[in-house]
Amino acid sequence: MIRVSARRSKVAPQYDVIVVGSGAGGGMAAYQLSVQGLKVLLLEAGRDYDPVTETPMFQTPKDAPLRGAGGADKPFGFYDATVDGGWRVPGEPFTTAPGSQFQWWRARMLGGRTNHWGRISLRMGPYDFKPKSRDGLGEDWPMTYETMAPYYDKTELLIGVYGGEEDLENTPRSSPGVLQPPPAARTYELLTKQACDHLKIPVIPAHRAVLTRRQDSARLPQKLHPGNRLAQRVLKQSMDQRMACFYATDCGRGCSIKANFQSTTVLIPPAMATGNVTLITDAMVREVTVDKQGRASGVHYIDKLTRVDHHVTAKVVVLAASACETSRIMLNSKSALFPNGIANGSGVVGKYLMDTVGAGLSAQIPRLEGLPPINEDGTAGIHMYMPWWLYGDQASGKMSFARGYHIEFGGGRSMPGPGIFGGLESFTGGAYGKKFKEEARRYYGSFMWFDGRGEMIPNEDSYCEIDPVAVDQWGIPVLRFHWKWSQHEIDQAAHMHKTFAEIIAQMGGTVQGTVQTDGNKAIAAGGSIIHEVGTVRMGTDPKKSVLNEFGQAWEVKNLFVTDGATFVSNADKNPTLSILALAWRSCDYLVDELKKGNI
């Protein structure tokens, strides 16, 4: 294993591949390339991080400042795994254009946002890869679902995903034996399903990257890497170190038993075990350099601990710094050959930025009052969800928006968090003392939330560019964001509220808050769902895209992108599983092209 800090790093004269970023796309790239025998330099802008030793698995809210409540530096609570990150990163600002509202979440740590995410792992379906062919909006992906299905299978087996066998319209099932068993539904989930059955809304087991049983380390490494003894050895060792979830603590804290998927527990350890990876943390990449022939020659990065600028070289550069950060690096990589940024002859770098459409409502459900105490933590996330079900209505023109959404919902009697009984006075009539305790026990667990997660259609008014004035603490020009929802997304958010209200009414509950008929008042701000993708999209036409279907830049053949920047559209499915599968496919192509001498 080679693990060094930026303070004392010693790098080789040249590597086969430099990978920038260690999250989903970067972690997968480092793993796949290193097990193929390539020498990889992995650069991470954040600090080193080890979930095994740093995760506070068993601390309760009383053990934390402010009982674990969130703040400006920890928006998702004191115990959230994110370090040195959030919507605000000291010394690393971004700007928004007048009239725009956009929030940019960053995690400055090894593994990036894979340490923080909800682990919801939904496959994009056949419609999602060809949206323009279906409704004439946006662009089609350069591949089909059938092309990606084998990579989804392999990715799910590698990282461990639980889920059911349902095969609904545009919600495809995995191949037999790929998914782990889903956990049992909880009380409030069963009650929700009962109500939704009356409304003809499907409620099915969610797909999440959490182990519900140990992985078969005797069989899976050979299945995933046939004929590759190095890959089989390091993967078996990695899988042997992972335990099944024991339903104890929130995945967002990180997982010291490696039951959930994090790049830091599932991808980077076996990559490091190959002996082919040099990892440098606190390495802020500012640009990709090119030689006289216009090929990527390496990258400049700033050692954040010493503030010294370093230049490292490789045969291939892979950018996976997150969609917007990758765009920032490319736009700042200006030269005589690429005056508008590397590989940006099309002018598309930074364009067609997308996030997930979000809207939510909470409810109080009388049927859930006064239940006996029970541990409903489960896998610390959703066990069931509602996939989009109105494709037919959209295809027949019955709806005012073209793309759909899925519904995530939750509730139950898990570990009380900070402020758990805030607002209870509206139900108790101002009870106090013994009466208040009785009322708290009665109402605890009777509250639920419903969140829609919908598809955004790419538009020309949502993009990022280099701010002409502002720089970060390292002197690197920062991004300026432009953002606009189309009427499709606004109407979709209003439909979410309408649907939530119908479900809550069917459950005999009461909406907490206001059901908005104006989608502008229901929709979450751009970036707040933390699913930003696009900006360096792939395609078939070099004039309208930056990359081919393998994430390879049209204009710089040894430059690849393997993060969410490659996305052509942003389906209602959470993007991380697709980022991982696409990165695996890109790496297979990259290795093959290197062997052929094409790059």
XYZ file of C-alpha atoms in Angstrom:
599
model
C 0.000 0.000 0.000
C 1.233 3.489 -0.870
C -0.448 6.249 1.077
C 1.235 9.593 1.482
C 0.109 13.058 2.376
C 0.669 16.063 0.183
C 3.077 17.397 2.812
C 5.673 14.681 2.098
C 4.594 13.241 -1.238
C 7.101 11.598 -3.533
C 5.791 10.914 -6.994
C 7.150 8.900 -9.873
C 8.454 10.681 -12.990
C 5.364 9.556 -14.881
C 2.271 7.424 -14.367
C 0.078 5.505 -16.708
C -2.985 7.364 -15.469
C -3.700 10.345 -13.227
C -7.160 10.175 -11.628
C -8.474 13.433 -10.180
C -11.083 12.825 -7.482
C -11.717 9.799 -5.270
C -15.528 9.626 -5.063
C -17.793 7.370 -7.096
C -16.247 8.000 -10.513
C -12.665 8.487 -9.308
C -12.740 5.600 -6.858
C -14.126 3.251 -9.501
C -11.513 4.423 -12.010
C -8.641 3.957 -9.558
C -9.886 0.462 -8.720
C -10.563 -0.734 -12.256
C -7.325 0.654 -13.709
C -5.074 -0.540 -10.888
C -6.369 -4.119 -10.982
C -5.505 -4.105 -14.693
C -1.898 -3.403 -13.743
C -1.744 0.297 -14.596
C 0.237 2.660 -12.386
C -2.217 5.225 -11.057
C -1.714 8.533 -9.295
C -4.901 9.344 -7.365
C -5.278 13.011 -6.417
C -7.851 14.135 -3.844
C -8.521 17.772 -2.956
C -9.657 16.889 0.573
C -7.971 15.298 3.535
C -7.380 11.613 4.147
C -10.343 9.835 5.747
C -10.836 6.349 7.145
C -14.436 5.404 8.051
C -13.257 2.358 9.995
C -11.477 4.467 12.607
C -13.337 7.782 12.302
C -17.002 6.753 12.254
C -18.895 7.460 15.517
C -21.084 4.366 15.154
C -22.584 4.265 18.640
C -22.585 7.816 19.962
C -26.049 9.169 20.697
C -27.288 12.767 20.330
C -26.523 13.470 23.994
C -22.832 12.868 23.287
C -22.615 15.653 20.694
C -22.614 19.451 20.817
C -26.134 20.863 20.545
C -27.447 17.288 20.830
C -26.124 16.572 17.351
C -27.982 19.399 15.605
C -26.659 20.741 12.327
C -25.073 24.098 11.707
C -23.331 26.083 8.985
C -20.332 23.739 9.043
C -22.415 20.558 9.460
C -25.739 21.096 7.655
C -26.793 17.458 8.047
C -25.964 17.233 11.725
C -22.878 16.873 13.891
C -22.448 13.175 13.129
C -22.639 13.458 9.332
C -19.525 11.959 7.762
C -18.759 15.012 5.632
C -15.646 16.822 6.787
C -14.324 20.123 5.478
C -17.331 20.459 3.192
C -20.950 21.327 2.718
C -22.709 24.121 0.839
C -20.079 26.436 2.247
C -16.361 25.602 2.077
C -14.127 28.171 3.821
C -11.715 29.782 1.403
C -13.390 28.189 -1.616
C -16.298 30.374 -2.673
C -18.487 30.239 -5.733
C -20.754 32.922 -7.152
C -24.199 33.042 -8.721
C -25.313 35.289 -11.543
C -27.928 37.952 -10.775
C -31.383 36.391 -10.675
C -30.053 32.869 -10.172
C -30.269 30.695 -7.093
C -27.981 27.678 -6.878
C -26.286 25.821 -4.027
C -23.127 23.785 -4.598
C -22.345 20.999 -2.137
C -18.738 19.810 -1.878
C -17.019 17.251 0.352
C -13.317 17.906 0.770
C -12.328 14.417 1.915
C -11.120 11.114 0.542
C -14.099 9.375 -1.045
C -15.944 12.635 -1.604
C -19.716 12.535 -1.379
C -19.866 8.734 -1.296
C -19.302 9.140 2.440
C -22.448 11.222 2.771
C -25.061 10.034 0.269
C -28.314 8.159 0.929
C -27.163 4.998 -0.907
C -30.317 4.929 -3.068
C -29.210 2.965 -6.139
C -31.782 3.051 -8.925
C -30.993 2.000 -12.473
C -31.822 4.318 -15.308
C -34.295 2.592 -17.610
C -34.733 2.321 -21.399
C -36.710 5.585 -21.605
C -34.058 7.412 -19.583
C -31.331 6.736 -22.144
C -33.486 7.889 -25.067
C -35.618 10.767 -23.719
C -35.527 12.888 -26.866
C -36.725 9.977 -28.971
C -39.689 9.669 -26.620
C -40.833 13.283 -26.166
C -38.578 15.432 -28.373
C -36.920 17.257 -25.464
C -33.238 17.366 -24.479
C -30.876 14.867 -26.066
C -30.527 11.097 -26.257
C -27.621 9.280 -24.667
C -25.170 7.696 -27.122
C -25.904 4.225 -25.718
C -28.967 2.212 -24.748
C -30.091 0.595 -21.516
C -29.290 -2.790 -23.033
C -25.669 -1.662 -23.421
C -25.470 -0.577 -19.795
C -27.399 -3.452 -18.180
C -24.348 -5.757 -17.812
C -22.410 -2.935 -16.140
C -25.273 -2.278 -13.762
C -25.227 -5.975 -12.848
C -21.483 -5.962 -12.220
C -21.571 -2.711 -10.263
C -24.379 -3.931 -8.019
C -22.486 -7.156 -7.312
C -19.288 -5.247 -6.555
C -20.692 -2.637 -4.178
C -23.592 -4.679 -2.752
C -27.147 -3.443 -3.407
C -30.360 -4.711 -1.841
C -33.712 -4.611 -3.617
C -36.672 -6.514 -4.963
C -37.360 -8.332 -8.220
C -40.082 -5.995 -9.520
C -39.868 -5.173 -13.232
C -42.053 -2.128 -13.923
C -42.252 0.232 -16.853
C -38.868 1.975 -17.139
C -37.947 0.570 -13.709
C -35.919 -2.455 -14.769
C -35.040 -5.383 -12.559
C -31.513 -6.665 -12.077
C -30.425 -10.048 -13.387
C -31.319 -13.007 -11.131
C -29.029 -13.353 -8.130
C -27.503 -9.883 -8.432
C -29.367 -8.008 -5.689
C -29.198 -8.749 -2.008
C -32.485 -9.432 -0.167
C -34.383 -6.269 0.765
C -35.023 -5.637 4.461
C -38.550 -6.078 5.773
C -40.951 -3.169 5.468
C -41.610 -1.170 8.615
C -45.017 -0.300 10.070
C -45.366 3.108 8.465
C -44.166 1.732 5.110
C -46.830 -0.975 5.155
C -49.469 1.588 6.064
C -48.324 3.799 3.191
C -48.452 0.906 0.759
C -51.979 0.088 1.875
C -53.066 3.655 1.103
C -51.196 3.789 -2.211
C -52.759 0.523 -3.376
C -56.120 2.345 -3.321
C -54.603 5.188 -5.345
C -52.930 2.797 -7.824
C -49.476 4.121 -6.925
C -46.836 1.354 -6.798
C -44.851 0.941 -3.583
C -41.950 -1.485 -3.952
C -38.699 -2.361 -2.152
C -36.067 0.320 -2.579
C -32.638 -0.398 -4.030
C -29.885 0.775 -1.700
C -26.140 0.143 -1.537
C -26.173 -1.559 1.852
C -25.294 -5.189 2.577
C -28.102 -7.209 4.123
C -25.841 -10.270 4.075
C -22.135 -10.948 3.666
C -20.852 -10.956 0.097
C -19.828 -14.283 -1.433
C -16.096 -13.636 -1.542
C -15.379 -17.152 -2.816
C -17.435 -16.651 -5.970
C -17.889 -12.975 -6.828
C -14.248 -11.972 -7.477
C -13.930 -14.655 -10.166
C -17.287 -13.675 -11.650
C -16.422 -9.981 -11.777
C -12.796 -10.358 -12.883
C -12.406 -13.629 -14.807
C -8.773 -14.524 -15.418
C -7.398 -11.608 -13.392
C -5.691 -13.048 -10.318
C -4.612 -9.681 -8.943
C -8.163 -8.343 -9.072
C -9.554 -11.528 -7.577
C -7.074 -11.448 -4.703
C -7.599 -7.830 -3.654
C -11.362 -8.002 -4.108
C -11.690 -11.152 -2.032
C -9.678 -9.531 0.717
C -11.890 -6.440 0.539
C -15.160 -8.394 0.573
C -13.994 -10.495 3.519
C -13.630 -7.300 5.532
C -17.220 -6.176 4.919
C -19.989 -7.098 7.367
C -23.743 -7.143 6.878
C -25.700 -4.197 8.253
C -26.881 -4.742 11.823
C -29.501 -1.977 11.747
C -27.860 0.285 14.274
C -26.819 3.724 13.086
C -27.294 6.211 10.279
C -25.375 5.465 7.071
C -24.641 9.170 6.789
C -22.192 8.826 9.673
C -20.055 6.468 7.626
C -19.795 2.770 8.367
C -16.913 1.260 10.319
C -18.048 -2.292 9.482
C -18.136 -1.425 5.738
C -21.739 -2.573 5.337
C -22.724 0.363 3.160
C -21.023 1.555 0.005
C -18.407 4.233 0.355
C -15.514 4.665 -2.032
C -13.306 4.763 1.062
C -14.324 1.244 2.153
C -15.211 -0.551 -1.084
C -13.126 0.862 -3.945
C -10.025 2.574 -2.613
C -8.825 -0.194 -0.219
C -8.605 -2.919 -2.917
C -7.118 -0.398 -5.342
C -4.413 0.456 -2.810
C -3.843 -3.233 -2.102
C -2.711 -3.772 -5.704
C 0.414 -1.724 -5.003
C -0.309 0.193 -8.207
C -1.835 3.328 -6.681
C -0.116 6.366 -5.221
C -2.590 8.464 -3.266
C -2.031 12.136 -2.570
C -4.610 13.941 -0.462
C -4.895 17.717 0.026
C -4.035 18.077 -3.653
C -6.068 20.875 -5.253
C -5.932 20.384 -9.015
C -6.134 23.650 -10.923
C -5.576 22.657 -14.563
C -4.791 19.931 -17.073
C -1.721 20.645 -19.158
C -1.263 19.791 -22.843
C 1.744 19.141 -25.040
C 2.427 20.655 -28.464
C 0.301 17.982 -30.121
C -2.702 18.873 -27.981
C -2.557 15.748 -25.845
C -3.036 15.901 -22.096
C 0.416 15.770 -20.519
C -0.470 15.952 -16.845
C -1.992 18.233 -14.212
C -0.955 21.065 -11.967
C -2.059 20.731 -8.366
C -1.499 22.873 -5.290
C -0.396 21.157 -2.098
C -2.931 22.634 0.317
C -0.609 22.095 3.272
C 2.439 23.844 1.815
C 0.763 25.945 -0.920
C 3.411 24.710 -3.351
C 2.386 24.138 -6.976
C 3.315 20.729 -8.413
C 3.138 19.337 -11.933
C 2.691 15.581 -12.429
C 2.591 13.707 -15.718
C 0.891 10.632 -17.125
C -0.103 8.962 -20.375
C -3.792 9.510 -19.578
C -5.712 11.960 -17.380
C -9.068 10.995 -15.878
C -11.172 13.764 -14.346
C -13.685 12.694 -11.693
C -13.705 15.659 -9.332
C -17.554 15.942 -9.397
C -19.546 17.448 -12.241
C -18.991 21.117 -11.522
C -15.423 20.801 -10.209
C -14.448 18.845 -13.314
C -15.910 21.619 -15.468
C -14.020 24.187 -13.447
C -10.729 22.368 -14.024
C -11.393 22.060 -17.748
C -12.459 25.692 -18.160
C -9.356 26.827 -16.270
C -7.135 24.636 -18.479
C -6.521 27.259 -21.145
C -3.736 27.149 -23.715
C -2.967 28.359 -27.220
C -4.596 25.216 -28.558
C -7.607 25.457 -26.241
C -8.227 29.147 -25.460
C -11.697 28.397 -24.031
C -10.588 25.481 -21.918
C -9.304 22.025 -22.709
C -11.420 19.958 -25.114
C -13.962 22.794 -25.295
C -14.052 23.494 -29.019
C -17.778 22.825 -28.906
C -18.277 25.417 -26.191
C -20.354 22.867 -24.250
C -18.113 22.552 -21.170
C -20.076 23.930 -18.232
C -23.358 23.904 -20.152
C -26.583 21.987 -19.474
C -26.119 21.757 -15.727
C -28.872 19.737 -14.046
C -30.001 18.829 -10.556
C -32.843 16.640 -9.329
C -36.246 18.289 -8.950
C -37.221 18.189 -5.299
C -40.319 18.980 -3.241
C -41.576 17.624 0.056
C -44.371 17.579 2.623
C -44.688 16.123 6.113
C -47.723 14.660 7.797
C -49.142 13.504 11.109
C -50.840 10.106 10.956
C -53.269 9.322 13.839
C -53.115 5.576 13.103
C -49.446 5.668 14.100
C -50.091 7.223 17.511
C -49.470 5.344 20.729
C -47.651 2.386 19.192
C -45.522 0.244 21.509
C -41.789 1.020 21.597
C -39.955 -0.740 18.774
C -36.606 -0.313 17.028
C -37.390 0.896 13.524
C -33.892 2.005 12.538
C -33.570 -0.659 9.850
C -30.834 0.107 7.329
C -30.964 3.775 8.307
C -32.682 4.681 5.055
C -35.720 3.881 2.986
C -36.788 0.239 2.699
C -39.528 1.027 0.177
C -40.247 3.755 -2.363
C -42.655 4.702 -5.157
C -41.295 4.629 -8.725
C -42.891 6.881 -11.342
C -46.126 5.332 -12.546
C -47.746 7.771 -15.027
C -45.680 7.201 -18.176
C -48.859 6.422 -20.109
C -50.518 9.689 -19.123
C -47.446 11.629 -20.216
C -47.178 9.779 -23.532
C -50.838 10.529 -24.285
C -50.445 14.239 -23.494
C -52.561 14.252 -20.349
C -49.941 15.959 -18.191
C -48.333 19.409 -18.244
C -44.803 18.132 -17.647
C -42.816 15.672 -19.714
C -40.714 13.754 -17.202
C -41.514 11.900 -13.999
C -40.462 11.584 -10.376
C -40.199 8.930 -7.717
C -41.249 9.295 -4.100
C -39.092 8.627 -1.075
C -40.827 8.541 2.302
C -39.999 7.900 5.918
C -41.022 8.150 9.529
C -41.101 5.709 12.413
C -39.623 5.397 15.865
C -35.897 5.583 15.257
C -33.426 7.259 17.620
C -34.813 10.695 18.563
C -32.807 13.551 17.135
C -32.383 17.146 18.276
C -35.610 19.119 18.485
C -37.658 15.935 18.163
C -40.644 17.359 20.060
C -40.457 20.869 18.704
C -43.882 22.062 17.602
C -45.716 19.389 19.579
C -47.607 22.076 21.470
C -49.968 22.458 18.506
C -51.137 18.888 19.215
C -50.984 18.854 23.018
C -52.655 22.171 23.770
C -49.620 23.311 25.715
C -49.356 20.294 28.024
C -46.424 20.174 30.448
C -44.990 17.951 33.135
C -46.315 14.390 33.329
C -49.036 15.166 30.774
C -46.452 16.364 28.266
C -44.449 13.130 28.681
C -47.579 11.125 28.008
C -48.334 13.178 24.918
C -44.747 12.870 23.693
C -44.996 9.081 23.921
C -48.338 9.170 22.147
C -47.239 11.267 19.189
C -43.686 9.966 18.819
C -43.510 7.965 15.599
C -46.739 9.357 14.156
C -45.024 11.865 11.865
C -43.965 11.067 8.313
C -42.325 12.852 5.408
C -42.733 12.489 1.647
C -40.141 13.751 -0.840
C -40.359 13.780 -4.616
C -37.222 13.308 -6.680
C -37.837 14.191 -10.313
C -36.150 14.523 -13.660
C -34.898 17.882 -14.866
C -34.721 18.491 -18.610
C -31.417 20.179 -19.593
C -31.784 23.798 -20.665
C -29.470 26.484 -22.018
C -30.110 28.803 -19.056
C -28.581 26.434 -16.471
C -24.802 26.321 -16.619
C -21.577 27.216 -14.860
C -18.733 29.385 -16.081
C -15.550 30.894 -14.710
C -16.205 34.038 -12.686
C -14.235 36.883 -14.313
C -12.998 38.248 -10.984
C -13.336 35.898 -7.989
C -10.669 33.360 -7.021
C -10.352 30.906 -4.148
C -7.696 30.938 -1.454
C -5.343 29.080 -3.790
C -5.704 31.753 -6.474
C -7.778 29.501 -8.738
C -10.674 31.227 -10.554
C -14.011 30.037 -9.178
C -17.298 29.074 -10.790
C -20.245 31.348 -11.373
C -23.618 29.615 -11.651
C -26.609 30.453 -13.811
C -29.808 28.587 -12.997
C -33.368 28.379 -14.259
C -36.105 25.777 -13.886
C -38.324 25.226 -16.919
C -42.100 25.065 -16.622
C -41.835 21.281 -16.834
C -40.002 21.110 -13.502
C -42.224 23.730 -11.871
C -45.384 21.852 -12.837
C -43.785 18.600 -11.721
C -43.135 20.005 -8.236
C -46.771 21.109 -7.938
C -47.879 17.611 -8.947
C -45.650 16.182 -6.213
C -47.467 18.224 -3.565
C -50.840 17.208 -4.953
C -49.848 13.534 -4.844
C -48.449 13.733 -1.314
C -51.672 15.345 -0.095
C -53.736 12.571 -1.685
C -51.618 9.871 -0.051
C -51.771 11.557 3.349
C -55.543 11.940 3.102
C -55.915 8.269 2.146
C -53.892 7.386 5.249
C -56.250 9.449 7.404
C -53.491 11.925 8.182
C -53.076 15.675 8.253
C -50.615 17.618 6.128
C -48.100 19.592 8.144
C -47.423 22.719 6.146
C -49.018 24.030 2.970
C -49.930 22.094 -0.141
C -48.634 24.364 -2.882
C -50.505 24.577 -6.174
C -47.805 26.917 -7.484
C -44.770 24.799 -8.252
C -42.497 27.814 -7.826
C -43.308 27.699 -4.119
C -42.916 23.936 -3.844
C -39.699 23.340 -5.752
C -36.364 23.143 -3.921
C -33.525 25.452 -4.955
C -31.139 24.229 -7.617
C -28.278 22.240 -6.116
C -30.049 21.589 -2.818
C -30.769 17.934 -3.663
C -27.010 17.478 -4.317
C -27.503 15.550 -7.562
C -25.879 18.001 -9.947
C -24.818 16.362 -13.219
C -24.084 17.370 -16.792
C -21.708 20.164 -17.924
C -19.303 17.875 -19.862
C -21.812 15.694 -21.588
C -21.201 12.743 -23.860
C -22.845 12.322 -27.256
C -22.428 11.321 -30.877
C -21.840 14.791 -32.340
C -18.585 16.589 -31.381
C -20.289 19.903 -32.111
C -22.922 19.318 -29.418
C -20.992 17.265 -26.863
C -17.562 17.062 -25.260
C -17.126 13.309 -24.879
C -17.879 10.131 -26.766
C -19.941 7.353 -25.175
C -16.910 6.126 -23.216
C -16.194 9.453 -21.541
C -13.271 10.167 -23.865
C -12.846 13.769 -25.010
C -13.397 14.209 -28.718
C -10.504 16.698 -29.029
C -8.046 15.176 -26.524
C -7.951 11.415 -26.907
C -6.070 10.764 -23.664
C -8.457 12.825 -21.514
C -11.399 11.014 -19.912
C -14.221 12.074 -17.577
C -15.870 9.496 -15.296
C -18.079 11.501 -12.941
C -21.579 12.962 -13.217
C -20.378 15.628 -15.653
C -20.831 13.102 -18.478
C -24.629 12.912 -18.038
C -26.787 13.818 -21.026
C -29.981 13.907 -18.985
C -30.824 13.597 -15.307
C -33.425 10.895 -14.827
C -35.481 10.749 -11.639
C -33.178 7.932 -10.537
C -30.432 9.011 -8.117
C -27.233 9.276 -10.204
C -24.509 7.510 -8.190
C -25.154 3.959 -9.400
C -25.060 5.163 -13.007
C -21.845 7.131 -12.364
C -20.231 3.934 -11.076
C -21.456 1.778 -13.968
C -20.451 4.345 -16.592
C -17.007 4.720 -15.004
C -16.453 0.943 -15.127
C -17.371 0.888 -18.829
C -15.086 3.859 -19.542
C -12.178 2.126 -17.820
C -12.657 -1.077 -19.823
C -12.479 1.006 -22.993
C -9.485 3.022 -21.740
C -7.472 -0.117 -20.941
C -8.331 -1.642 -24.305
C -7.319 1.517 -26.159
C -4.006 1.629 -24.291
C -3.305 -1.986 -25.221
C -4.050 -1.194 -28.869
C -1.742 1.838 -28.763
C -4.537 4.220 -29.697
C -3.924 6.543 -26.754
